[in-house]
Amino acid sequence: MKVRIERIGSVFIMVLLVSAMIFGCSDSNDDSVDPQIENSIDDDVNDDVNDDINDDDVDDGSSKVNEDEAALLFMLEEEKLARDTYKFLNEYWGMVQFENIMQSEQSHMDAVEILLNAYDIEYEILGEGVFENEDLQAWYDKFVEDGVVDEVAALTVGATIEDLDIVDLEEQIQATSNTDIAEVFSSLQCGSRNHLRSFVQSIETLGETYTPQFLTQEEFDAILEGSHEQCN
């Protein structure tokens, strides 16, 4: 039975608490993030959701529910794409930048899982480098192939992933009317902007440049002109 996803104040508060825990490390120079989230948070959020859902709204807005569910499931896998790719590149190149940002991406996945569990949406996280979405699987295969060419190529893969992530998150933010989802996606997007700045800076340090693949040149320039953001 599908239920309408409502904006639930207690869920929003818990999401903000989790965001404060997990989005502080968004730059390659930060310390590693602890990706673990207390199980009690999930239990409290799920209890609040079950208490606040109104059965009268079961059939109302079901298409929007489906869209929000699809958005959460897709972004979970897209954040996994970043995590798995950075894990592979870190193991191949031994670059601490990939290690730190990989852990941040795990935190991004944790944040999406909070909402999936809160709204009782079934999901499955497949093995490393394996994706249900065919497009994301194709991206992963391409990224790991391109990323072993040299260090510049690896960093360019990182910049490309963040470039893509920012654009996809913006599309999802604009499409949803659910404030909790929009808030979490905005925090993820903030982290991706920091990651993009970090990768581009490293590319330029090696004497190369990055050309945006998904962002417009104007959007890309505005991000680079900005300073490191505190994402919460």
Tab-separated table of N, CA, C and O in Angstrom, residues 59-105:
chain	number	residue	atom	x	y	z
A	59	ASP	N	-4.391	7.432	-1.153
A	59	ASP	CA	-4.513	7.490	-2.605
A	59	ASP	C	-4.261	8.879	-3.163
A	59	ASP	O	-4.211	9.052	-4.383
A	60	ASP	N	-4.110	9.863	-2.289
A	60	ASP	CA	-3.937	11.244	-2.738
A	60	ASP	C	-2.477	11.500	-3.067
A	60	ASP	O	-1.603	11.304	-2.246
A	61	GLY	N	-2.214	11.953	-4.288
A	61	GLY	CA	-0.853	12.301	-4.664
A	61	GLY	C	0.077	11.108	-4.793
A	61	GLY	O	1.274	11.225	-4.556
A	62	SER	N	-0.448	9.953	-5.196
A	62	SER	CA	0.391	8.759	-5.262
A	62	SER	C	1.488	8.899	-6.308
A	62	SER	O	2.573	8.334	-6.153
A	63	SER	N	1.233	9.638	-7.368
A	63	SER	CA	2.270	9.804	-8.384
A	63	SER	C	3.447	10.593	-7.839
A	63	SER	O	4.608	10.306	-8.163
A	64	LYS	N	3.166	11.590	-6.989
A	64	LYS	CA	4.252	12.353	-6.372
A	64	LYS	C	5.035	11.474	-5.407
A	64	LYS	O	6.267	11.577	-5.307
A	65	VAL	N	4.354	10.591	-4.693
A	65	VAL	CA	5.037	9.640	-3.820
A	65	VAL	C	6.000	8.789	-4.634
A	65	VAL	O	7.156	8.590	-4.257
A	66	ASN	N	5.518	8.278	-5.754
A	66	ASN	CA	6.358	7.444	-6.603
A	66	ASN	C	7.583	8.213	-7.088
A	66	ASN	O	8.686	7.669	-7.163
A	67	GLU	N	7.390	9.482	-7.435
A	67	GLU	CA	8.506	10.306	-7.895
A	67	GLU	C	9.525	10.514	-6.779
A	67	GLU	O	10.742	10.450	-7.012
A	68	ASP	N	9.050	10.775	-5.573
A	68	ASP	CA	9.961	10.976	-4.450
A	68	ASP	C	10.704	9.693	-4.095
A	68	ASP	O	11.899	9.715	-3.788
A	69	GLU	N	9.995	8.563	-4.129
A	69	GLU	CA	10.651	7.285	-3.878
A	69	GLU	C	11.742	7.039	-4.913
A	69	GLU	O	12.858	6.631	-4.579
A	70	ALA	N	11.410	7.280	-6.184
A	70	ALA	CA	12.381	7.063	-7.257
A	70	ALA	C	13.586	7.977	-7.097
A	70	ALA	O	14.729	7.564	-7.338
A	71	ALA	N	13.338	9.211	-6.661
A	71	ALA	CA	14.437	10.160	-6.471
A	71	ALA	C	15.380	9.692	-5.370
A	71	ALA	O	16.612	9.741	-5.521
A	72	LEU	N	14.825	9.229	-4.258
A	72	LEU	CA	15.662	8.749	-3.149
A	72	LEU	C	16.462	7.517	-3.553
A	72	LEU	O	17.660	7.412	-3.250
A	73	LEU	N	15.816	6.596	-4.238
A	73	LEU	CA	16.501	5.373	-4.648
A	73	LEU	C	17.605	5.677	-5.659
A	73	LEU	O	18.701	5.098	-5.597
A	74	PHE	N	17.332	6.601	-6.574
A	74	PHE	CA	18.343	6.958	-7.568
A	74	PHE	C	19.527	7.655	-6.924
A	74	PHE	O	20.694	7.335	-7.218
A	75	MET	N	19.261	8.607	-6.028
A	75	MET	CA	20.364	9.348	-5.424
A	75	MET	C	21.178	8.461	-4.490
A	75	MET	O	22.382	8.662	-4.342
A	76	LEU	N	20.543	7.454	-3.879
A	76	LEU	CA	21.319	6.499	-3.076
A	76	LEU	C	22.358	5.810	-3.950
A	76	LEU	O	23.532	5.697	-3.578
A	77	GLU	N	21.937	5.383	-5.140
A	77	GLU	CA	22.878	4.706	-6.028
A	77	GLU	C	23.894	5.682	-6.627
A	77	GLU	O	25.047	5.301	-6.869
A	78	GLU	N	23.492	6.915	-6.870
A	78	GLU	CA	24.462	7.866	-7.430
A	78	GLU	C	25.537	8.223	-6.401
A	78	GLU	O	26.712	8.382	-6.759
A	79	GLU	N	25.148	8.335	-5.137
A	79	GLU	CA	26.158	8.554	-4.100
A	79	GLU	C	27.039	7.310	-3.955
A	79	GLU	O	28.247	7.408	-3.691
A	80	LYS	N	26.455	6.134	-4.148
A	80	LYS	CA	27.238	4.892	-4.146
A	80	LYS	C	28.218	4.882	-5.316
A	80	LYS	O	29.361	4.394	-5.181
A	81	LEU	N	27.801	5.389	-6.458
A	81	LEU	CA	28.697	5.501	-7.610
A	81	LEU	C	29.948	6.278	-7.232
A	81	LEU	O	31.073	5.863	-7.546
A	82	ALA	N	29.751	7.420	-6.557
A	82	ALA	CA	30.898	8.216	-6.124
A	82	ALA	C	31.750	7.448	-5.126
A	82	ALA	O	32.977	7.364	-5.257
A	83	ARG	N	31.104	6.856	-4.130
A	83	ARG	CA	31.861	6.132	-3.100
A	83	ARG	C	32.672	4.988	-3.690
A	83	ARG	O	33.868	4.842	-3.419
A	84	ASP	N	32.035	4.169	-4.525
A	84	ASP	CA	32.716	3.001	-5.074
A	84	ASP	C	33.858	3.397	-6.008
A	84	ASP	O	34.918	2.770	-6.014
A	85	THR	N	33.619	4.442	-6.811
A	85	THR	CA	34.670	4.893	-7.729
A	85	THR	C	35.866	5.429	-6.957
A	85	THR	O	37.022	5.110	-7.278
A	86	TYR	N	35.612	6.228	-5.940
A	86	TYR	CA	36.716	6.792	-5.159
A	86	TYR	C	37.457	5.702	-4.389
A	86	TYR	O	38.677	5.787	-4.205
A	87	LYS	N	36.738	4.696	-3.945
A	87	LYS	CA	37.398	3.579	-3.261
A	87	LYS	C	38.348	2.870	-4.223
A	87	LYS	O	39.502	2.566	-3.869
A	88	PHE	N	37.871	2.627	-5.427
A	88	PHE	CA	38.718	1.975	-6.434
A	88	PHE	C	39.943	2.841	-6.743
A	88	PHE	O	41.079	2.332	-6.791
A	89	LEU	N	39.729	4.135	-6.960
A	89	LEU	CA	40.843	5.014	-7.328
A	89	LEU	C	41.817	5.196	-6.163
A	89	LEU	O	43.032	5.321	-6.378
A	90	ASN	N	41.304	5.203	-4.947
A	90	ASN	CA	42.197	5.305	-3.789
A	90	ASN	C	43.080	4.065	-3.689
A	90	ASN	O	44.286	4.158	-3.423
A	91	GLU	N	42.488	2.896	-3.894
A	91	GLU	CA	43.262	1.661	-3.835
A	91	GLU	C	44.292	1.603	-4.963
A	91	GLU	O	45.385	1.056	-4.789
A	92	TYR	N	43.961	2.183	-6.109
A	92	TYR	CA	44.869	2.138	-7.258
A	92	TYR	C	45.998	3.158	-7.122
A	92	TYR	O	47.165	2.838	-7.389
A	93	TRP	N	45.652	4.385	-6.704
A	93	TRP	CA	46.628	5.468	-6.670
A	93	TRP	C	47.158	5.778	-5.274
A	93	TRP	O	48.206	6.411	-5.128
A	94	GLY	N	46.434	5.373	-4.240
A	94	GLY	CA	46.868	5.673	-2.882
A	94	GLY	C	46.849	7.157	-2.555
A	94	GLY	O	47.710	7.644	-1.816
A	95	MET	N	45.854	7.874	-3.085
A	95	MET	CA	45.747	9.328	-2.871
A	95	MET	C	44.776	9.594	-1.720
A	95	MET	O	43.615	9.187	-1.775
A	96	VAL	N	45.245	10.295	-0.694
A	96	VAL	CA	44.425	10.550	0.481
A	96	VAL	C	43.173	11.344	0.131
A	96	VAL	O	42.140	11.235	0.799
A	97	GLN	N	43.233	12.124	-0.932
A	97	GLN	CA	42.066	12.892	-1.362
A	97	GLN	C	40.884	11.970	-1.660
A	97	GLN	O	39.752	12.244	-1.260
A	98	PHE	N	41.144	10.881	-2.350
A	98	PHE	CA	40.075	9.927	-2.641
A	98	PHE	C	39.593	9.223	-1.376
A	98	PHE	O	38.406	8.946	-1.217
A	99	GLU	N	40.498	8.926	-0.470
A	99	GLU	CA	40.127	8.286	0.794
A	99	GLU	C	39.154	9.159	1.583
A	99	GLU	O	38.111	8.691	2.051
A	100	ASN	N	39.496	10.442	1.721
A	100	ASN	CA	38.654	11.338	2.522
A	100	ASN	C	37.292	11.583	1.877
A	100	ASN	O	36.256	11.533	2.554
A	101	ILE	N	37.291	11.827	0.580
A	101	ILE	CA	36.017	12.115	-0.086
A	101	ILE	C	35.167	10.847	-0.186
A	101	ILE	O	33.937	10.914	-0.126
A	102	MET	N	35.807	9.687	-0.309
A	102	MET	CA	35.067	8.425	-0.293
A	102	MET	C	34.266	8.295	0.998
A	102	MET	O	33.090	7.900	0.987
A	103	GLN	N	34.878	8.629	2.130
A	103	GLN	CA	34.177	8.534	3.405
A	103	GLN	C	33.040	9.549	3.489
A	103	GLN	O	31.986	9.274	4.076
A	104	SER	N	33.243	10.704	2.903
A	104	SER	CA	32.165	11.690	2.855
A	104	SER	C	30.990	11.169	2.033
A	104	SER	O	29.822	11.364	2.389
A	105	GLU	N	31.289	10.478	0.931
A	105	GLU	CA	30.220	9.913	0.105
A	105	GLU	C	29.449	8.826	0.856
A	105	GLU	O	28.245	8.668	0.668
